[in-house]
Short mmCIF file of C-alpha atoms and ligand atoms in Angstrom, two decimals:
data_model
loop_
_atom_site.label_atom_id
_atom_site.label_comp_id
_atom_site.label_asym_id
_atom_site.label_seq_id
_atom_site.Cartn_x
_atom_site.Cartn_y
_atom_site.Cartn_z
CA MET O 1 -0.21 -0.12 0.01
CA ALA O 2 1.22 3.55 -0.84
CA ALA O 3 2.09 5.72 1.97
CA GLU O 4 0.50 9.01 2.48
CA ALA O 5 3.83 10.79 1.91
CA ASP O 6 4.18 9.20 -1.43
CA LEU O 7 0.77 9.76 -2.36
CA THR O 8 0.87 13.66 -1.59
CA ALA O 9 4.27 14.16 -3.09
CA ALA O 10 2.97 15.02 -6.76
CA ARG O 11 4.62 11.70 -8.30
CA PRO O 12 3.13 10.14 -11.05
CA VAL O 13 0.51 7.59 -10.07
CA VAL O 14 -0.44 4.41 -11.78
CA PHE O 15 -3.38 1.93 -11.23
CA ARG O 16 -2.32 -1.39 -11.89
CA HIS O 17 -4.11 -4.57 -13.25
CA GLY O 18 -7.91 -3.16 -13.04
CA THR O 19 -11.06 -3.26 -14.95
CA VAL O 20 -10.78 -0.03 -16.87
CA LEU O 21 -14.25 1.57 -17.80
CA THR O 22 -12.90 4.32 -20.15
CA MET O 23 -16.24 5.82 -20.85
CA ASP O 24 -14.78 6.95 -24.20
CA ASP O 25 -16.93 7.45 -27.27
CA ALA O 26 -16.80 3.51 -27.87
CA HIS O 27 -17.01 2.76 -23.95
CA ARG O 28 -14.10 0.67 -24.36
CA ILE O 29 -13.38 -1.67 -21.22
CA GLU O 30 -9.83 -2.65 -20.75
CA ARG O 31 -9.33 -5.83 -18.58
CA ASP O 32 -5.88 -6.21 -16.40
CA ALA O 33 -5.34 -2.81 -17.60
CA ASP O 34 -3.21 0.26 -16.10
CA VAL O 35 -4.08 3.78 -15.95
CA LEU O 36 -1.00 6.19 -15.64
CA ILE O 37 -1.29 9.88 -14.53
CA GLU O 38 1.39 12.43 -14.81
CA GLY O 39 0.98 16.01 -13.36
CA GLU O 40 -2.70 16.71 -13.97
CA ARG O 41 -3.39 14.73 -16.59
CA ILE O 42 -3.89 10.87 -17.89
CA THR O 43 -1.07 10.08 -19.90
CA ALA O 44 -1.66 6.42 -21.06
CA VAL O 45 -4.25 3.56 -20.68
CA GLY O 46 -3.51 0.35 -21.54
CA ARG O 47 -1.72 -3.22 -20.18
CA ASN O 48 1.62 -3.37 -18.46
CA LEU O 49 2.38 0.28 -19.08
CA PRO O 50 6.01 1.52 -18.65
CA VAL O 51 6.04 4.30 -16.34
CA PRO O 52 8.55 7.03 -14.84
CA GLU O 53 11.00 6.08 -12.15
CA GLY O 54 9.24 6.90 -8.66
CA THR O 55 5.73 6.25 -10.05
CA VAL O 56 3.47 5.56 -7.10
CA GLU O 57 1.87 2.19 -8.00
CA ILE O 58 -1.91 1.40 -6.78
CA ASP O 59 -2.82 -2.16 -6.79
CA ALA O 60 -6.43 -1.99 -8.83
CA SER O 61 -6.73 -5.75 -9.50
CA GLY O 62 -10.27 -6.99 -8.55
CA GLY O 63 -11.47 -3.44 -8.86
CA VAL O 64 -13.10 -1.27 -11.22
CA VAL O 65 -11.23 1.87 -12.66
CA MET O 66 -13.51 4.48 -14.06
CA PRO O 67 -13.67 8.16 -14.63
CA GLY O 68 -14.67 10.52 -11.47
CA MET O 69 -18.57 10.79 -11.21
CA ILE O 70 -20.09 14.43 -11.92
CA ASP O 71 -23.02 15.81 -10.13
CA THR O 72 -24.41 18.67 -11.88
CA HIS O 73 -27.00 20.02 -9.09
CA ARG O 74 -26.32 19.84 -5.25
CA HIS O 75 -27.28 22.49 -2.69
CA MET O 76 -24.27 21.92 -0.82
CA TRP O 77 -25.05 24.48 1.93
CA GLN O 78 -27.94 22.32 3.17
CA THR O 79 -25.57 19.40 3.99
CA ALA O 80 -25.24 21.12 7.49
CA MET O 81 -28.81 20.06 7.84
CA ARG O 82 -27.95 16.42 6.85
CA GLY O 83 -31.00 14.00 6.93
CA TYR O 84 -33.20 16.61 8.69
CA GLY O 85 -35.84 16.76 6.11
CA ALA O 86 -35.91 13.16 5.15
CA ASP O 87 -39.78 12.98 5.61
CA TRP O 88 -40.57 16.10 3.87
CA THR O 89 -42.47 17.03 0.91
CA LEU O 90 -41.39 19.60 -1.67
CA THR O 91 -44.14 22.04 -0.24
CA GLN O 92 -42.29 21.46 3.69
CA TYR O 93 -38.97 22.04 1.98
CA PHE O 94 -40.03 25.45 0.53
CA VAL O 95 -41.57 26.38 3.62
CA TRP O 96 -38.85 25.69 5.71
CA ASN O 97 -36.19 27.08 3.57
CA TYR O 98 -37.68 29.95 1.58
CA LEU O 99 -40.38 31.06 3.98
CA GLN O 100 -39.24 30.36 7.53
CA TRP O 101 -35.57 29.63 8.18
CA GLY O 102 -33.36 29.96 4.96
CA LYS O 103 -32.70 33.54 6.48
CA SER O 104 -31.32 32.09 9.52
CA PHE O 105 -28.14 30.94 7.90
CA ARG O 106 -25.09 32.86 8.51
CA PRO O 107 -22.04 32.92 6.23
CA GLU O 108 -20.34 30.39 8.45
CA ASP O 109 -23.56 28.07 8.01
CA ILE O 110 -23.29 28.16 4.44
CA TYR O 111 -19.21 27.49 4.82
CA ALA O 112 -20.05 24.51 7.09
CA GLY O 113 -22.55 22.87 4.57
CA ASN O 114 -20.36 23.53 1.97
CA LEU O 115 -17.23 22.35 3.32
CA LEU O 116 -18.84 18.80 4.42
CA SER O 117 -20.56 18.35 1.24
CA ALA O 118 -17.34 18.91 -0.76
CA ILE O 119 -15.59 16.53 1.35
CA GLU O 120 -18.57 13.95 1.18
CA ALA O 121 -18.21 14.32 -2.50
CA ILE O 122 -14.80 13.45 -3.34
CA ASP O 123 -15.07 10.61 -0.70
CA ALA O 124 -17.80 8.96 -2.74
CA GLY O 125 -16.02 9.39 -5.95
CA VAL O 126 -18.03 12.38 -7.19
CA THR O 127 -14.96 14.56 -8.35
CA THR O 128 -16.95 17.54 -10.11
CA THR O 129 -19.98 18.97 -8.10
CA VAL O 130 -22.27 21.99 -9.30
CA ASP O 131 -22.89 23.77 -6.01
CA TRP O 132 -26.41 25.25 -6.55
CA SER O 133 -25.80 27.71 -4.05
CA HIS O 134 -29.27 29.53 -3.55
CA ASN O 135 -29.17 31.04 0.02
CA LEU O 136 -26.50 34.10 -0.89
CA HIS O 137 -28.33 36.78 0.80
CA THR O 138 -25.23 38.74 1.46
CA MET O 139 -21.91 38.90 -0.40
CA GLU O 140 -20.40 37.47 2.75
CA HIS O 141 -22.55 34.20 2.25
CA ALA O 142 -21.15 34.36 -1.35
CA ASP O 143 -17.49 34.35 -0.29
CA ALA O 144 -17.97 31.93 2.55
CA ALA O 145 -19.36 29.64 0.04
CA VAL O 146 -16.47 29.72 -2.35
CA ASP O 147 -14.13 29.89 0.42
CA ALA O 148 -15.16 26.27 1.59
CA LEU O 149 -14.82 24.82 -2.08
CA THR O 150 -11.38 26.29 -2.44
CA GLU O 151 -10.35 24.31 0.85
CA VAL O 152 -11.35 20.83 -0.73
CA PRO O 153 -9.36 19.34 -3.50
CA GLY O 154 -12.29 18.57 -5.50
CA ARG O 155 -13.54 19.95 -8.87
CA PHE O 156 -16.50 22.33 -8.46
CA VAL O 157 -18.86 24.70 -10.51
CA PHE O 158 -20.32 27.52 -8.44
CA GLY O 159 -23.86 28.17 -9.27
CA TYR O 160 -24.74 31.73 -7.90
CA GLY O 161 -28.39 32.19 -6.22
CA ASN O 162 -30.52 33.80 -3.68
CA ILE O 163 -33.75 32.46 -2.89
CA GLN O 164 -34.47 35.42 -0.45
CA ALA O 165 -34.34 38.00 -3.36
CA ALA O 166 -35.52 38.04 -7.06
CA PRO O 167 -32.70 37.01 -9.67
CA TRP O 168 -33.37 40.56 -11.46
CA GLU O 169 -32.36 42.11 -8.04
CA TRP O 170 -29.71 40.52 -6.83
CA SER O 171 -27.95 39.85 -10.14
CA ALA O 172 -28.27 43.79 -10.64
CA LEU O 173 -26.25 44.42 -7.39
CA PRO O 174 -22.84 46.27 -7.98
CA GLU O 175 -21.49 44.04 -5.15
CA PHE O 176 -22.68 40.80 -7.21
CA ARG O 177 -20.70 41.96 -10.20
CA ASP O 178 -17.72 42.69 -7.93
CA PHE O 179 -17.86 39.39 -6.29
CA VAL O 180 -17.77 37.60 -9.71
CA SER O 181 -14.82 39.65 -10.97
CA ARG O 182 -13.06 38.94 -7.55
CA ARG O 183 -13.38 35.27 -7.57
CA PHE O 184 -14.07 34.40 -11.16
CA SER O 185 -12.18 36.50 -13.36
CA GLY O 186 -12.07 35.10 -16.89
CA GLY O 187 -15.02 33.12 -16.13
CA GLY O 188 -13.48 30.77 -13.62
CA THR O 189 -11.21 27.84 -14.19
CA ASP O 190 -11.91 23.95 -14.88
CA MET O 191 -11.36 23.56 -10.89
CA LEU O 192 -13.89 25.97 -10.18
CA GLY O 193 -16.30 27.34 -12.73
CA PHE O 194 -18.99 29.99 -12.71
CA GLN O 195 -22.94 29.65 -13.48
CA MET O 196 -25.85 31.57 -12.42
CA ALA O 197 -28.68 29.61 -10.69
CA PHE O 198 -32.31 30.77 -10.58
CA ASP O 199 -35.85 29.93 -11.58
CA ILE O 200 -38.87 31.46 -13.55
CA PRO O 201 -41.93 30.69 -11.50
CA LEU O 202 -44.88 29.43 -12.94
CA ASP O 203 -46.77 32.84 -12.75
CA SER O 204 -43.89 35.29 -14.31
CA PRO O 205 -46.47 37.24 -16.45
CA ASP O 206 -43.84 39.98 -17.54
CA PHE O 207 -40.71 37.89 -17.56
CA ARG O 208 -38.71 40.05 -15.20
CA GLU O 209 -36.11 37.16 -14.92
CA LYS O 210 -35.03 38.48 -18.38
CA ALA O 211 -32.76 40.99 -16.96
CA ALA O 212 -30.77 38.23 -15.02
CA PHE O 213 -30.49 36.18 -18.30
CA GLU O 214 -29.08 39.42 -19.87
CA VAL O 215 -26.59 39.82 -16.92
CA ALA O 216 -25.70 35.97 -17.28
CA ARG O 217 -25.31 36.35 -21.04
CA GLU O 218 -23.01 39.38 -20.75
CA LEU O 219 -20.85 37.58 -17.90
CA GLY O 220 -20.69 34.41 -20.34
CA ALA O 221 -22.28 32.50 -17.37
CA PRO O 222 -24.38 29.63 -18.12
CA VAL O 223 -27.65 29.41 -16.58
CA THR O 224 -28.97 26.44 -14.34
CA THR O 225 -32.46 26.67 -13.84
CA HIS O 226 -35.06 24.29 -11.80
CA ALA O 227 -37.43 23.63 -14.87
CA GLY O 228 -40.53 21.16 -14.94
CA VAL O 229 -41.01 21.44 -11.04
CA ARG O 230 -44.90 20.39 -10.71
CA GLY O 231 -46.45 23.48 -8.95
CA ALA O 232 -43.41 25.80 -9.04
CA THR O 233 -41.92 26.20 -12.60
CA GLY O 234 -43.11 24.73 -15.92
CA ASP O 235 -43.86 25.00 -19.82
CA ASN O 236 -44.22 28.81 -19.61
CA GLY O 237 -40.60 29.59 -18.42
CA ILE O 238 -39.40 27.42 -20.85
CA ARG O 239 -41.60 29.04 -23.65
CA LEU O 240 -40.14 32.51 -22.37
CA MET O 241 -36.55 31.57 -22.26
CA TYR O 242 -37.09 30.19 -25.62
CA GLU O 243 -38.64 33.20 -27.18
CA HIS O 244 -36.07 35.45 -25.84
CA GLY O 245 -33.26 33.50 -27.10
CA PHE O 246 -31.90 32.21 -23.47
CA MET O 247 -32.04 28.39 -24.29
CA THR O 248 -28.17 27.52 -25.03
CA PRO O 249 -26.28 24.51 -25.21
CA ALA O 250 -24.84 25.65 -21.83
CA THR O 251 -28.20 26.02 -20.07
CA ILE O 252 -28.72 23.20 -17.69
CA TYR O 253 -32.59 22.21 -16.67
CA VAL O 254 -32.89 20.74 -13.13
CA HIS O 255 -35.12 17.81 -12.90
CA ALA O 256 -37.16 18.72 -16.12
CA ALA O 257 -39.96 16.75 -15.11
CA SER O 258 -43.69 17.31 -15.74
CA LEU O 259 -42.93 19.46 -18.91
CA SER O 260 -44.99 19.10 -22.30
CA PRO O 261 -43.64 17.59 -25.35
CA ASP O 262 -43.18 20.83 -26.71
CA SER O 263 -40.81 22.13 -23.88
CA TYR O 264 -38.68 19.23 -24.36
CA HIS O 265 -38.58 19.74 -28.16
CA ARG O 266 -37.29 23.24 -27.44
CA ILE O 267 -34.64 21.87 -24.88
CA ALA O 268 -33.53 19.46 -27.38
CA ALA O 269 -33.42 21.72 -30.39
CA THR O 270 -31.41 24.39 -28.56
CA GLY O 271 -28.69 21.59 -27.24
CA GLY O 272 -29.44 22.12 -23.31
CA HIS O 273 -28.84 19.24 -20.70
CA ALA O 274 -30.99 18.00 -18.20
CA SER O 275 -29.98 17.33 -14.49
CA VAL O 276 -32.12 14.39 -13.07
CA SER O 277 -32.11 14.00 -9.45
CA THR O 278 -33.88 10.83 -9.45
CA GLU O 279 -34.10 10.20 -5.66
CA SER O 280 -35.54 13.65 -5.22
CA GLU O 281 -38.29 13.58 -7.90
CA CYS O 282 -39.20 10.15 -6.47
CA SER O 283 -39.44 11.70 -2.85
CA ALA O 284 -40.50 15.39 -3.24
CA GLY O 285 -42.76 15.55 -6.03
CA GLN O 286 -41.32 17.42 -8.96
CA GLY O 287 -42.95 15.04 -11.18
CA TYR O 288 -41.92 11.58 -12.20
CA PRO O 289 -38.14 11.12 -12.94
CA PRO O 290 -37.94 11.97 -16.58
CA THR O 291 -35.32 10.20 -18.20
CA TRP O 292 -37.83 7.74 -19.97
CA LYS O 293 -39.10 11.31 -21.63
CA LEU O 294 -35.75 13.01 -21.99
CA ARG O 295 -34.40 9.63 -24.01
CA GLU O 296 -37.44 10.12 -26.20
CA HIS O 297 -36.56 13.42 -27.12
CA GLY O 298 -32.59 13.17 -27.21
CA ILE O 299 -32.01 15.62 -24.63
CA GLY O 300 -28.57 15.08 -23.04
CA ILE O 301 -28.95 13.60 -19.46
CA SER O 302 -26.51 14.21 -16.61
CA LEU O 303 -27.18 13.21 -12.83
CA SER O 304 -27.36 14.88 -9.42
CA MET O 305 -28.72 14.12 -5.91
CA ASP O 306 -30.06 17.71 -5.18
CA THR O 307 -29.42 17.93 -1.41
CA SER O 308 -28.22 15.98 1.66
CA VAL O 309 -31.22 17.29 3.70
CA TRP O 310 -33.17 14.60 2.22
CA TRP O 311 -30.88 12.10 0.11
CA SER O 312 -27.85 10.52 -0.02
CA ALA O 313 -25.13 12.24 -1.75
CA ASP O 314 -23.32 9.55 -3.88
CA LEU O 315 -24.07 8.88 -7.43
CA PHE O 316 -24.18 5.09 -6.83
CA SER O 317 -27.42 5.77 -5.46
CA ALA O 318 -28.62 8.07 -8.34
CA MET O 319 -27.36 5.60 -10.81
CA ARG O 320 -29.64 2.88 -9.19
CA ALA O 321 -32.53 4.88 -8.60
CA THR O 322 -32.40 6.37 -11.97
CA LEU O 323 -32.31 2.86 -13.73
CA SER O 324 -34.82 1.62 -11.65
CA ALA O 325 -37.15 4.53 -11.88
CA ASP O 326 -36.74 4.56 -15.67
CA ARG O 327 -37.48 0.74 -15.90
CA ALA O 328 -40.38 1.00 -13.53
CA ARG O 329 -42.01 3.38 -15.79
CA GLU O 330 -41.40 1.47 -19.26
CA HIS O 331 -42.81 -1.35 -17.39
CA LEU O 332 -45.93 0.54 -16.14
CA GLU O 333 -46.51 2.22 -19.42
CA ALA O 334 -46.50 -1.20 -21.21
CA HIS O 335 -48.74 -2.86 -18.68
CA ASN O 336 -51.21 0.07 -19.30
CA ARG O 337 -51.09 -0.86 -22.85
CA ASP O 338 -51.61 -4.65 -21.67
CA GLU O 339 -48.19 -5.36 -22.97
CA THR O 340 -45.10 -6.84 -21.58
CA VAL O 341 -41.71 -5.60 -21.57
CA THR O 342 -39.37 -8.53 -22.64
CA HIS O 343 -36.37 -6.29 -23.41
CA HIS O 344 -35.21 -3.29 -21.39
CA LYS O 345 -34.23 -0.16 -23.38
CA LEU O 346 -32.25 1.50 -20.60
CA ARG O 347 -28.96 -0.38 -19.69
CA ALA O 348 -26.75 0.06 -16.72
CA GLU O 349 -23.77 1.08 -18.97
CA GLN O 350 -25.97 4.26 -20.15
CA VAL O 351 -26.51 5.19 -16.61
CA VAL O 352 -22.91 5.02 -15.92
CA ASP O 353 -22.35 7.29 -18.95
CA TRP O 354 -24.82 9.87 -17.44
CA ALA O 355 -22.86 9.87 -14.25
CA THR O 356 -19.62 10.61 -16.02
CA ARG O 357 -19.70 11.85 -19.83
CA GLY O 358 -23.29 13.14 -19.20
CA GLY O 359 -22.23 15.40 -16.72
CA ALA O 360 -18.98 16.54 -18.20
CA ARG O 361 -21.19 17.37 -21.61
CA ALA O 362 -23.72 19.32 -19.40
CA LEU O 363 -21.16 21.72 -18.02
CA GLY O 364 -19.04 21.73 -21.27
CA LEU O 365 -15.95 19.98 -19.64
CA ASP O 366 -16.35 16.91 -22.18
CA SER O 367 -12.82 17.93 -23.38
CA VAL O 368 -11.60 17.94 -20.06
CA VAL O 369 -12.75 15.24 -17.85
CA GLY O 370 -15.61 12.39 -17.79
CA SER O 371 -13.69 9.49 -19.71
CA LEU O 372 -10.30 7.87 -18.92
CA GLU O 373 -8.13 8.98 -22.12
CA PRO O 374 -4.77 10.29 -22.52
CA GLY O 375 -4.59 14.02 -22.35
CA LYS O 376 -7.68 14.25 -20.10
CA LYS O 377 -7.33 15.93 -16.65
CA ALA O 378 -6.99 12.91 -14.05
CA ASP O 379 -10.22 12.38 -12.32
CA VAL O 380 -10.09 8.81 -11.31
CA VAL O 381 -12.20 6.38 -9.29
CA LEU O 382 -11.04 3.17 -8.06
CA ILE O 383 -13.99 0.95 -6.76
CA LYS O 384 -12.24 -2.06 -5.00
CA ASN O 385 -13.08 -3.57 -1.50
CA ASP O 386 -11.44 -6.82 -0.89
CA ALA O 387 -13.11 -7.12 2.33
CA SER O 388 -16.98 -7.15 0.54
CA PRO O 389 -18.57 -10.14 -0.52
CA ALA O 390 -20.39 -8.03 -3.14
CA MET O 391 -17.13 -6.93 -5.23
CA PHE O 392 -16.84 -10.53 -6.92
CA PRO O 393 -17.74 -12.14 -9.20
CA LEU O 394 -16.94 -9.02 -11.37
CA LEU O 395 -18.75 -10.32 -14.24
CA ASN O 396 -20.83 -7.19 -15.68
CA GLN O 397 -18.88 -4.24 -14.92
CA TYR O 398 -21.69 -1.51 -15.54
CA GLY O 399 -24.12 -3.58 -13.88
CA HIS O 400 -21.75 -4.14 -11.02
CA VAL O 401 -21.14 -0.46 -10.96
CA VAL O 402 -24.67 0.49 -10.69
CA PHE O 403 -26.47 -2.32 -8.69
CA GLN O 404 -23.83 -4.05 -6.76
CA ALA O 405 -21.30 -1.20 -5.74
CA GLY O 406 -21.60 1.58 -3.33
CA ARG O 407 -19.82 4.61 -1.70
CA GLY O 408 -18.17 2.40 0.88
CA ASP O 409 -16.39 0.49 -1.97
CA VAL O 410 -14.69 3.67 -3.20
CA HIS O 411 -11.14 2.76 -2.54
CA THR O 412 -9.16 5.46 -4.32
CA VAL O 413 -10.07 9.01 -5.83
CA VAL O 414 -7.80 11.25 -7.62
CA VAL O 415 -8.63 14.79 -8.81
CA ASN O 416 -6.76 16.74 -11.17
CA GLY O 417 -3.95 14.19 -10.71
CA ARG O 418 -3.90 14.51 -6.86
CA VAL O 419 -4.63 11.69 -4.82
CA VAL O 420 -7.46 12.57 -2.46
CA LYS O 421 -8.61 9.16 -1.08
CA HIS O 422 -6.55 6.13 -0.77
CA ASP O 423 -7.41 2.87 0.71
CA HIS O 424 -10.89 4.01 1.91
CA ARG O 425 -9.17 6.99 3.59
CA LEU O 426 -9.34 10.67 2.82
CA VAL O 427 -5.95 12.36 2.21
CA GLY O 428 -5.11 15.80 2.71
CA VAL O 429 -8.61 16.44 3.92
CA ASP O 430 -9.45 18.00 7.28
CA LEU O 431 -12.61 16.32 8.23
CA GLY O 432 -12.27 16.98 11.89
CA LYS O 433 -12.87 20.73 10.80
CA ALA O 434 -15.60 19.99 8.76
CA ARG O 435 -17.13 17.98 12.02
CA ALA O 436 -16.45 21.24 14.18
CA VAL O 437 -17.93 23.71 12.13
CA VAL O 438 -21.04 21.66 11.18
CA GLY O 439 -21.51 20.95 14.86
CA GLN O 440 -21.47 24.67 15.47
CA THR O 441 -24.18 25.39 13.03
CA VAL O 442 -26.24 22.66 13.97
CA GLU O 443 -26.36 24.06 17.53
CA TYR O 444 -26.77 27.73 16.37
CA LEU O 445 -29.72 26.65 14.25
CA LYS O 446 -31.42 24.46 16.88
CA GLY O 447 -31.02 27.48 19.44
CA ALA O 448 -32.30 30.04 16.56
CA LEU O 449 -35.48 27.56 15.93
CA GLY O 450 -36.20 26.62 19.52
CA PRO O 451 -36.87 23.14 20.41
CA GLN O 452 -40.58 23.14 19.36
CA ALA O 453 -39.97 24.19 15.72
CA TRP O 454 -36.88 22.28 15.34
CA ASP O 455 -38.70 19.03 16.25
CA GLU O 456 -41.78 19.98 14.36
CA GLY O 457 -39.58 20.85 11.24
CA MET O 458 -38.11 17.36 11.30
CA HIS O 459 -41.41 15.41 11.90
CA PRO O 460 -43.97 17.12 9.90
CA GLU O 461 -47.54 15.67 10.60
CA ILE O 462 -48.47 12.42 9.05
CA PRO O 463 -52.21 12.58 7.22
CA GLU O 464 -54.51 9.89 8.12
CA VAL O 465 -54.10 6.68 6.51
CA ARG O 466 -57.20 4.76 6.04
CA VAL O 467 -56.79 1.12 5.68
CA ILE O 468 -59.26 -0.15 2.90
CA ASP O 469 -62.20 -2.45 4.12
CA ASN O 470 -61.28 -6.07 3.47
CA PRO O 471 -63.84 -8.42 2.35
CA TYR O 472 -62.27 -11.47 3.31
CA THR O 473 -61.16 -10.44 6.92
CA TYR O 474 -62.22 -13.03 9.34
CA THR O 475 -63.89 -11.65 12.55
CA TYR O 476 -64.64 -13.39 15.75
CA THR O 477 -68.28 -13.51 16.80
CA GLN O 478 -69.53 -14.99 19.73
CA GLU O 479 -70.60 -17.87 17.92
CA THR O 480 -67.28 -18.57 16.69
CA ASP O 481 -66.04 -17.91 20.10
CA GLN O 482 -68.34 -20.51 22.03
CA ALA O 483 -67.85 -23.15 19.00
ZN1 ZN D 501 -32.71 21.77 -6.43
#
């Protein structure tokens, strides 16, 4: 096993004897193969590679080497409230965050959530994450969010947003312009990119969001927008964007559920990408996870987890949920036609593509990351767990990644050529600091809400569930008792 000092010494790294899912255009799989990383880039993929002297060797035998996964929509600040809203609906989420308590979050709370979320991402093999940061009610909040991202050796795209003000308000502030030029001069880097994050509510008669789109265009910033969220955003927003020329190949449509065929056609025709958060759509109610529709319309698909306030922050869960939801819908649609699905259209292989290349395409980073090919930046994940009975036999590689592996099987993670996790342990990451600052945030928020609101927020009322009368129920009568 490589020593930590070797891993952090910026020496070349080679993964040896792994099953390599290159995720290149041909989806080539190399067995018993090596991946060589020199500096920030992958320099070779193949068998028995010669390597420079001093190269750190990582034994990948029995494991799968694949590109780092990419999450295109995560509200990272909410990770400080991990699991709190597990039983929420979208309505309860909106009430808690937008109306009641979102403004309670201080800059240090945004920092704490982002820090933990960023570490959690790389630990789970998610090497690129879009921080859909929509609680930036002051510039101190914005700086705190970016500070956390720059402390963690992952690849991030910062999506600036603010649910506490309208997008045409916050995007017009001089301090917003100042923030962008201070933190993202030249539009950011491939390690820390920049987007603008805002939505168009269902009732937007005069399309005041137009001003924010114009700012984004002027800054050269892609827009990421929750689109097709039942009861919140929908076809009208898509139409307005289309008619004003704001739908571009760089636009990301988050959820993209509950839209009409016409809206899907507009997204496909303008080359935008969807960010599907299947665990979220299943639980919160934005609409049925839409991959079965998006596939029919030829829309580019990426995956995301949305928020740790409900769901798990690893893309194994996202891949598994997405494949299951897509197939469930395919069966259901067929059953409604009194037909049987004998061959699945969607394969595990395609879902792995969405978790890697799909994200890279959505973010305009496809020439940089998303596959294991010489010349690309080295974002690499080794899935290997010799102590697990679920890691052999390794027969169907894509199926294994989607349905068998989990975040606990992430053995080694490399981001931009740097080893950030090895042998199941984070390297050069201060988890203790994240634990401390998140602990402070939780204590503060508990105090701000008070015990009753804290408890009620976590445990929403359960509607009455009526059990249907069962005609076959056997009930005792006096006669049967006496018999
Ligand atoms: Zn979201």
